[in-house]
Tab-separated table of C-alpha atoms and ligand atoms in Angstrom:
chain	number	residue	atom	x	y	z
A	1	UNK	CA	18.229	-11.311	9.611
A	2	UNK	CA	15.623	-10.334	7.510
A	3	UNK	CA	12.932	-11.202	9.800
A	4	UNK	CA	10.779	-8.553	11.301
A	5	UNK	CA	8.335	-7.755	13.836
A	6	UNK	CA	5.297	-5.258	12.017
A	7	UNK	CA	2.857	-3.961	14.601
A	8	UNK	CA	1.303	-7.490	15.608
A	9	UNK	CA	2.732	-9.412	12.214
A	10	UNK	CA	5.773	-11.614	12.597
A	11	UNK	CA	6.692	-11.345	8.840
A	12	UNK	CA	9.582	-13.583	7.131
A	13	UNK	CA	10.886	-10.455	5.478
A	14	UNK	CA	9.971	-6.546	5.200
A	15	UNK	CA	8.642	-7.214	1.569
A	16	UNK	CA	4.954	-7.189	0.508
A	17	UNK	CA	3.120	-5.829	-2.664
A	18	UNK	CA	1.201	-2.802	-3.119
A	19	UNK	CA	-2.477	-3.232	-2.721
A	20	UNK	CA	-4.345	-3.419	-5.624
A	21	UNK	CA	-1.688	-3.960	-8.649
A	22	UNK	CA	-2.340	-7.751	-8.963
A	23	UNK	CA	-5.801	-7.538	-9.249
A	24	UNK	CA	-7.999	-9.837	-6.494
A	25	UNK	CA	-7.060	-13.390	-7.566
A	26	UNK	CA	-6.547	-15.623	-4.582
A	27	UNK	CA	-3.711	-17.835	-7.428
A	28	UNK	CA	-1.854	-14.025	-7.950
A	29	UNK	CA	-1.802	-13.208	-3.927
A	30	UNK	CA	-0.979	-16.806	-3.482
A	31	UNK	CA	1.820	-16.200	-6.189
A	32	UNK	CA	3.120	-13.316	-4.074
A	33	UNK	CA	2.894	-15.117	-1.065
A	34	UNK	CA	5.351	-17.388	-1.564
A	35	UNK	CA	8.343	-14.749	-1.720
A	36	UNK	CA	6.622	-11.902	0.587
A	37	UNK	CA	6.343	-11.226	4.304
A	38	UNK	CA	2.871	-10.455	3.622
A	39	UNK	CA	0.455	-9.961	1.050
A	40	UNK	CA	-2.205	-7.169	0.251
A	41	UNK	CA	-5.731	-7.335	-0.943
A	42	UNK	CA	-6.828	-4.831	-3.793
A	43	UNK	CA	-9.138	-2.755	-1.965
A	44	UNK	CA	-12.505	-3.983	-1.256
A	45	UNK	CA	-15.842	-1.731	-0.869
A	46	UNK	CA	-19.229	-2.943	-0.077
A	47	UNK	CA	-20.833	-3.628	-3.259
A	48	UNK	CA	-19.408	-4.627	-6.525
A	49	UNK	CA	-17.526	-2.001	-8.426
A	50	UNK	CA	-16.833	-2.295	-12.385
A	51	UNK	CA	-14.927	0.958	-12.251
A	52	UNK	CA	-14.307	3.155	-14.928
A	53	UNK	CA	-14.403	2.594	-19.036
A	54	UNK	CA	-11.402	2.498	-20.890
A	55	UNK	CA	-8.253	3.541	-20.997
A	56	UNK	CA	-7.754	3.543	-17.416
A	57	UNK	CA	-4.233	2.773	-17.271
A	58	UNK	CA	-0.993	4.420	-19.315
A	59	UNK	CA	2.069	3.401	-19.153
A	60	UNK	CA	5.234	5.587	-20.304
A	61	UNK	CA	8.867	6.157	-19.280
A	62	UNK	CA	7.810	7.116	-15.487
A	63	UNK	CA	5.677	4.196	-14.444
A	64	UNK	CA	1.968	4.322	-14.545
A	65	UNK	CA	-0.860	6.210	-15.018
A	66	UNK	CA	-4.290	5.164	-13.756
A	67	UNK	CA	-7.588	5.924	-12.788
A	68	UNK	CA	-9.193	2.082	-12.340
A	69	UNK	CA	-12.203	3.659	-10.008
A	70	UNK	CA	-11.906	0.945	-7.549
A	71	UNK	CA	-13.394	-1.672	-9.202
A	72	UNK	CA	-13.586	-4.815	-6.917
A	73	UNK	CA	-15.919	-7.290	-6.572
A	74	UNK	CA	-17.460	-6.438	-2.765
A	75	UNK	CA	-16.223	-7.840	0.016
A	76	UNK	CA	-18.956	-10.517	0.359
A	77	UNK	CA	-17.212	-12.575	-2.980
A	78	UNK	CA	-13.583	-11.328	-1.948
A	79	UNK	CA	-13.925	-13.352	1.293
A	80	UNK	CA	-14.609	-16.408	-1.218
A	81	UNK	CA	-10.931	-15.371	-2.810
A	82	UNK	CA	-9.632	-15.876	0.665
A	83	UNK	CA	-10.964	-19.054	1.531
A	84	UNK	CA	-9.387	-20.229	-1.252
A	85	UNK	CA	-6.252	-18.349	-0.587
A	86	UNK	CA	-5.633	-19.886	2.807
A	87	UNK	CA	-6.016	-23.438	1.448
A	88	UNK	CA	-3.230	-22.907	-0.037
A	89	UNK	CA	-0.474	-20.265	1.446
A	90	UNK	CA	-0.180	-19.200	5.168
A	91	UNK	CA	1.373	-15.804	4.613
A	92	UNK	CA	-0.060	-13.429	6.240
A	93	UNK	CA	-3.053	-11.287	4.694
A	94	UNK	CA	-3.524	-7.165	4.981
A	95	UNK	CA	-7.079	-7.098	3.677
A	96	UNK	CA	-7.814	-3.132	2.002
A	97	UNK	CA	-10.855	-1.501	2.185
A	98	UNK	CA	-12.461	1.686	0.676
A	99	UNK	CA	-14.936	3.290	2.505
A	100	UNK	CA	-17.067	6.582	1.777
A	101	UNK	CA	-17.460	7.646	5.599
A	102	UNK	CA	-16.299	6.551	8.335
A	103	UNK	CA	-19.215	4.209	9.996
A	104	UNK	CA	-18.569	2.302	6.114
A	105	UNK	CA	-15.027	2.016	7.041
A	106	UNK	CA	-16.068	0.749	9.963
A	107	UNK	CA	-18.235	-2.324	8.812
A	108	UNK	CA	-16.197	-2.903	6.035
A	109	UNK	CA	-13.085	-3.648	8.183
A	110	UNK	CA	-15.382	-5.715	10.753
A	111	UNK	CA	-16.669	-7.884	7.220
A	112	UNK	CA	-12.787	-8.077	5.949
A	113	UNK	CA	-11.716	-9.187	9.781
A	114	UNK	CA	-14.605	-11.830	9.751
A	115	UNK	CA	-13.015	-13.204	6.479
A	116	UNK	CA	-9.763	-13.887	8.494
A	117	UNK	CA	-7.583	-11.642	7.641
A	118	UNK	CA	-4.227	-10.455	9.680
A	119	UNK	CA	-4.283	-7.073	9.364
A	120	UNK	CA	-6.806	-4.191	7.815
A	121	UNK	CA	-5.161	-1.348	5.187
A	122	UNK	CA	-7.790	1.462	5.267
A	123	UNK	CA	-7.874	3.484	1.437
A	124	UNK	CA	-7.994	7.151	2.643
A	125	UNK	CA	-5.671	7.693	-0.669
A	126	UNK	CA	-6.981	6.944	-4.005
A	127	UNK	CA	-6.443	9.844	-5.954
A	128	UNK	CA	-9.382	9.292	-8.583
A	129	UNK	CA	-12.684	8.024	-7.277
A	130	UNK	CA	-15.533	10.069	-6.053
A	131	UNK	CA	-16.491	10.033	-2.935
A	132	UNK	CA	-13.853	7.936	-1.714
A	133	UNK	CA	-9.927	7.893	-1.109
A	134	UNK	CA	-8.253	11.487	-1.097
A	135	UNK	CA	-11.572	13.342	-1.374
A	136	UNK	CA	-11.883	11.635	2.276
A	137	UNK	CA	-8.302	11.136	3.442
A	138	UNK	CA	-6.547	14.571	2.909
A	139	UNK	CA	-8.529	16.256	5.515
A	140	UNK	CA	-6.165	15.314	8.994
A	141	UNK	CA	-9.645	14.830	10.903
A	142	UNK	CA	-11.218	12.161	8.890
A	143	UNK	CA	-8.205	9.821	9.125
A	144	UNK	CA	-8.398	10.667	13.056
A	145	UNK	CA	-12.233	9.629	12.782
A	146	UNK	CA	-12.517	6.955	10.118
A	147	UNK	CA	-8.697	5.360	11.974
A	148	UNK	CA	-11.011	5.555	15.680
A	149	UNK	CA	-14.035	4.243	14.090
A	150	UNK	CA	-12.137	1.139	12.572
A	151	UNK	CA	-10.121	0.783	15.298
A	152	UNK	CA	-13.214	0.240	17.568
A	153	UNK	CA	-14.636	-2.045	15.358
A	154	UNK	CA	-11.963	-4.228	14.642
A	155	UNK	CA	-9.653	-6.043	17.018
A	156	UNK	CA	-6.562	-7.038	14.030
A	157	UNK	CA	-4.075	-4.046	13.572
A	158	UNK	CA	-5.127	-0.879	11.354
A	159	UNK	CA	-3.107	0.571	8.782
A	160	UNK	CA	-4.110	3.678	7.394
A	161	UNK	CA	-2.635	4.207	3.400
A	162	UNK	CA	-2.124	7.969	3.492
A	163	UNK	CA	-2.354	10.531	0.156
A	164	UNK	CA	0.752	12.242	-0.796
A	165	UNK	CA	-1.599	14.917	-2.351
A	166	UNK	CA	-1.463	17.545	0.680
A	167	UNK	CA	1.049	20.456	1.902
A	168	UNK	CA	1.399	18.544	4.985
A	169	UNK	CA	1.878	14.696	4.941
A	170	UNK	CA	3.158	14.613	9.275
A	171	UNK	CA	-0.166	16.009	9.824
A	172	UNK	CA	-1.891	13.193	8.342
A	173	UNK	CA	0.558	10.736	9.754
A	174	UNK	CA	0.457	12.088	13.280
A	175	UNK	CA	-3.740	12.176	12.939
A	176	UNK	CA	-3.844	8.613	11.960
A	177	UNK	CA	-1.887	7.912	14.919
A	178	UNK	CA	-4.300	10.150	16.913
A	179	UNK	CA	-7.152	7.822	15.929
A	180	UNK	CA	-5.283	4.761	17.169
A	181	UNK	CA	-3.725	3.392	14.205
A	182	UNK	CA	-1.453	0.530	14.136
A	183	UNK	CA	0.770	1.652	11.443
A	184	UNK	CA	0.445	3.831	8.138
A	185	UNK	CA	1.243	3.139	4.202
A	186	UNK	CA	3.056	6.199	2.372
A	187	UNK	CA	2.280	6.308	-0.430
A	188	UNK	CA	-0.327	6.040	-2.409
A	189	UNK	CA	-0.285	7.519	-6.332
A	190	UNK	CA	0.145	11.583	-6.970
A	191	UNK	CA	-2.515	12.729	-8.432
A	192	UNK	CA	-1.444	13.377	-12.010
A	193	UNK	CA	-2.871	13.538	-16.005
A	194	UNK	CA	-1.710	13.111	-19.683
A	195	UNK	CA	-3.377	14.839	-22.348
A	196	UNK	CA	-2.963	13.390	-26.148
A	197	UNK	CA	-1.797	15.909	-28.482
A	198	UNK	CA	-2.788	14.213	-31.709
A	199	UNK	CA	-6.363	13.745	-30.324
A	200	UNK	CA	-5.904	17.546	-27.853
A	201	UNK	CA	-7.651	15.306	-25.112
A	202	UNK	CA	-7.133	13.629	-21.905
A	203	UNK	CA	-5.834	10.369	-22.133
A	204	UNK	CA	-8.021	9.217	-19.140
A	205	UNK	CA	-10.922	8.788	-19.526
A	206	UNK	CA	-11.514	9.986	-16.143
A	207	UNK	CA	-9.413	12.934	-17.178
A	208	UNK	CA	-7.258	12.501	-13.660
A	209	UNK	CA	-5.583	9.960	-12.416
A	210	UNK	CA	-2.692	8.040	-10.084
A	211	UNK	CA	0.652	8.520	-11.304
A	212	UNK	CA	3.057	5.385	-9.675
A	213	UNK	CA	6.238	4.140	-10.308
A	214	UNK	CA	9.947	5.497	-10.744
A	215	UNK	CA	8.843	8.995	-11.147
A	216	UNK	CA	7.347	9.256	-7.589
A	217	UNK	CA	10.100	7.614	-5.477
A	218	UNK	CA	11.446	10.497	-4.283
A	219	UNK	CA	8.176	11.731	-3.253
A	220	UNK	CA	7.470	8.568	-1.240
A	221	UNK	CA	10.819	8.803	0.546
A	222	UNK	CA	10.403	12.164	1.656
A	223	UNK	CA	6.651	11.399	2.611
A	224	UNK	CA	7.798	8.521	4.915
A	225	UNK	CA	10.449	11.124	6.196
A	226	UNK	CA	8.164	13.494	7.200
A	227	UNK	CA	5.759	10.667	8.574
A	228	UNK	CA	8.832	9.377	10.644
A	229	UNK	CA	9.481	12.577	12.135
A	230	UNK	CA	6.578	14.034	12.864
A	231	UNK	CA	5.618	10.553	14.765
A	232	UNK	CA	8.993	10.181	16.509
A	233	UNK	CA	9.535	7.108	14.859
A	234	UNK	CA	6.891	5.451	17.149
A	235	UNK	CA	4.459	4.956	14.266
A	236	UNK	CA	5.340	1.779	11.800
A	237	UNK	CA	5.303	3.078	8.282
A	238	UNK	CA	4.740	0.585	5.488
A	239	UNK	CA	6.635	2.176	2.513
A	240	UNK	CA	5.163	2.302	-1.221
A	241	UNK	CA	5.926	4.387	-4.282
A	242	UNK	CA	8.664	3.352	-6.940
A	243	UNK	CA	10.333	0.870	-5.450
A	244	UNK	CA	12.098	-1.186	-8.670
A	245	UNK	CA	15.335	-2.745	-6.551
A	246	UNK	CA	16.479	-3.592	-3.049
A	247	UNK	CA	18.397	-0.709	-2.840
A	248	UNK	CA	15.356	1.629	-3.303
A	249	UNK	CA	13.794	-0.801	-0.284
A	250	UNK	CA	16.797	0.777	1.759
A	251	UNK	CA	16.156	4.320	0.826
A	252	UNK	CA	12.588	3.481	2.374
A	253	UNK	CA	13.744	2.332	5.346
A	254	UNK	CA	16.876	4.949	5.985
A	255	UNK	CA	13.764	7.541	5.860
A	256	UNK	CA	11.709	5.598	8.315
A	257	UNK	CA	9.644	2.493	6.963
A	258	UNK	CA	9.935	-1.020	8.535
A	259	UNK	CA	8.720	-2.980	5.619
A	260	UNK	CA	7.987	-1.762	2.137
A	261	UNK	CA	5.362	-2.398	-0.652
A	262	UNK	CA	6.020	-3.197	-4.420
A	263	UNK	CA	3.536	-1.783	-6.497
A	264	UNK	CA	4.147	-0.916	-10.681
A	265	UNK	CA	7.229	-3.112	-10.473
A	266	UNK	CA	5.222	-6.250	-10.163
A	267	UNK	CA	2.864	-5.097	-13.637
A	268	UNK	CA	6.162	-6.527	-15.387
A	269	UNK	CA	8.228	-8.535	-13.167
A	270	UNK	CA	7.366	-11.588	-11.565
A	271	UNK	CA	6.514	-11.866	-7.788
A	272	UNK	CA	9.837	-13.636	-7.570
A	273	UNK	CA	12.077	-10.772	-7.894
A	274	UNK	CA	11.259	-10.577	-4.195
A	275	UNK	CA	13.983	-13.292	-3.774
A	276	UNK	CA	16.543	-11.322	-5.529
A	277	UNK	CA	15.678	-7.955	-3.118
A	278	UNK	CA	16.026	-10.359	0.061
A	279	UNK	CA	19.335	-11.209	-1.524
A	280	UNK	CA	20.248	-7.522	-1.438
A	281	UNK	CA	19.159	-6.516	1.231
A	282	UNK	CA	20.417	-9.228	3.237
A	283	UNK	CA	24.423	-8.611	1.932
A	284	UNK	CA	23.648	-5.106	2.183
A	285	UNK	CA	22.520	-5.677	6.090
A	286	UNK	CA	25.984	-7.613	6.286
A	287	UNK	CA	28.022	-5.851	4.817
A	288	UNK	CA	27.458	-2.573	6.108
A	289	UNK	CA	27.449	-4.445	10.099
A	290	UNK	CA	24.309	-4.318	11.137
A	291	UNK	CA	22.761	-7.068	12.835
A	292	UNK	CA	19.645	-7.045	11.547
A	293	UNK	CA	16.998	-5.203	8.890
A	294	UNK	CA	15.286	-3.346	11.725
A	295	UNK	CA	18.862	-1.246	12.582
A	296	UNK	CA	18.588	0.567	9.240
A	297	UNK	CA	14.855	1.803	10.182
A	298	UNK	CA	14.812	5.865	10.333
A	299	UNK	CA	18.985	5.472	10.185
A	300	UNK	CA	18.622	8.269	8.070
A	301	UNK	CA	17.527	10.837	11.080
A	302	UNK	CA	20.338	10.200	12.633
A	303	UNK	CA	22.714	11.925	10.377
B	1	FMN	C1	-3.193	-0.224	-11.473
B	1	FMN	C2	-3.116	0.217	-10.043
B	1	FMN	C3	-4.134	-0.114	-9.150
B	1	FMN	C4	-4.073	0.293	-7.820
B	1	FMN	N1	-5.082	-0.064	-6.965
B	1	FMN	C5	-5.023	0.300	-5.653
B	1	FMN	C6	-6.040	-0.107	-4.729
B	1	FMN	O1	-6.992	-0.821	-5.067
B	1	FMN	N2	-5.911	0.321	-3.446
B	1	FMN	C7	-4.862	1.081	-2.989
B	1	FMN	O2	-4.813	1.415	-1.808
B	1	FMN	N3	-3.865	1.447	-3.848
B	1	FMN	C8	-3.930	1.075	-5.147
B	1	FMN	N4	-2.915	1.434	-6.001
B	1	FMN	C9	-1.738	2.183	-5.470
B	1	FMN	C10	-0.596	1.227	-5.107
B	1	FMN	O3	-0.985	0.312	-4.103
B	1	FMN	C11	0.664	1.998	-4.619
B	1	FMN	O4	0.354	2.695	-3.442
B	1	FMN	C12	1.178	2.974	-5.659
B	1	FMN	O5	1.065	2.440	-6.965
B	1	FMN	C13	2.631	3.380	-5.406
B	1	FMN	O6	3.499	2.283	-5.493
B	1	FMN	P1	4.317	1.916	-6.855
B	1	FMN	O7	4.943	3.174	-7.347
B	1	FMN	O8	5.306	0.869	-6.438
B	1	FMN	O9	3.312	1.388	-7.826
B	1	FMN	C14	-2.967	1.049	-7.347
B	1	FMN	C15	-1.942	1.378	-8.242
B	1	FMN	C16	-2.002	0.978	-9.573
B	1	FMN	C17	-0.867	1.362	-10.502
């Protein structure tokens, strides 16, 4: 019932985490993979990455705010993570890469494909990193060229994690899909900041960062609406952004998404609340006569 068919991934249910919360551990993913559908890498760039100094994460009543800078350790030690990942759990893998043009996207994926991975999730989002993610990904023609480029390169699917921070979120769904995408992720973090009053500063050091959690739910449903429509619902949508219960996984997929990512919920609840959502979901599926998960997808339009 909860089964479902993602582009090419036959996934046990519609729930995966959010790339990048959990750090790069092969024991966390291998945590996750033992409730999810599918599990995602923390994005991956060429070389080795220690990101920004501290703080680079805040929490408060919201969710999250950070500005990591894509730290990572390359993709040549992640596919070491991996190895050992696969020794142990056979769910599938969405590896994520960040890339600061498209031909990088490109030989990234091709590297992250080589490592064995399912499925590639392409960073055109990040809100704070320079060079990379949104300063890349809000422009509708370089997720056309970096999604063709990729595409060429690699022969798993290609999802392309879309920014939030534009006037026009179908156009960048619609241009992914131009480039030959297999699917999207919306959303990635608003770009946001906090300023301390006792100190009259930024809290970041980076000054700007990724706000996640509760606070931007609503702005990842409508995102995924707006993706849904401007695609005619023949683009899968991975949905992200606040999701803290299964009901919020239903909002997700009323708008439009097929399978959903957990992102700031899993910084303080174990993987295995994924259980307790499939439990939802699954009486909610029920009891509201559908016959399976996939009948709810875009439901919403229909009203
Ligand atoms: C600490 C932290 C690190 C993140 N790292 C990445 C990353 O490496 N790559 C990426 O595509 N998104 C990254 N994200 C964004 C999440 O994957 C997700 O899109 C976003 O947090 C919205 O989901 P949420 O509200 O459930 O957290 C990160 C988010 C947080 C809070």
């Amino acid at each position: 019932m909860l089964e479902i068919q993602f582009s090419k991934l036959r996934l046990k249910n519609p729930f995966m985490n959010a790339s990048g919360i959990l750090g790069v551990a092969s024991s966390t993913l291998e945590e996750v993979g033992r409730y999810a559908g599918a599990v995602v890498s923390k994005s991956c760039g060429s070389e080795e990455r220690k990101g920004y100094a501290n703080p680079t994460v805040v929490a408060f009543e919201g969710g999250l705010l950070n500005a990591l800078g894509l730290p990572n350790p390359g993709i040549e030690e992640f596919g070491r993570e991996l190895e050992q990942y696969y020794r142990a759990c056979k769910t599938p893998v969405i590896g994520s890469v960040f890339g600061g043009s498209a031909r990088e996207f490109a030989a990234l994926a091709k590297r992250m494909a080589s490592h064995g991975v399912q499925a590639i999730e392409l960073n055109l989002s990040c809100p704070h990193a320079k060079g990379y993610g949104t300063e890349i990904g809000a422009d509708p023609a370089n997720v056309t060229a970096v999604s063709r480029s990729v595409k060429r390169a690699v022969k798993v699917p290609v999802f392309a994690k879309l920014t939030p921070n534009t006037d026009d979120f179908g156009a960048l769904a619609t241009a992914a899909k131009r480039g030959g995408a297999d699917g999207i992720t919306a959303i990635n973090t608003v770009k946001a900041m906090r300023i301390d009053v006792d100190l009259r500063r930024p809290v970041l050091t980076s000054v700007y960062g990724g706000l996640s959690g509760r606070a931007i739910l609503p702005i990842g449903v409508r995102c995924v609406h707006e993706a849904y429509a401007a695609t005619v619902g023949k683009l899968p949508i991975l949905g992200a952004g606040g999701i803290e219960s299964w009901r919020d996984a239903v909002e997700y997929l009323l708008a439009g998404a097929s399978a959903v990512q957990l992102g700031t919920v899993l910084a303080h609840s174990s993987p295995k609340i994924i259980e307790e959502f499939c439990d939802g979901l699954r009486t909610y599926v029920k009891a509201e006569g559908f016959r399976d998960v996939g009948e709810l997808v875009g439901a919403a339009h229909k009203a």
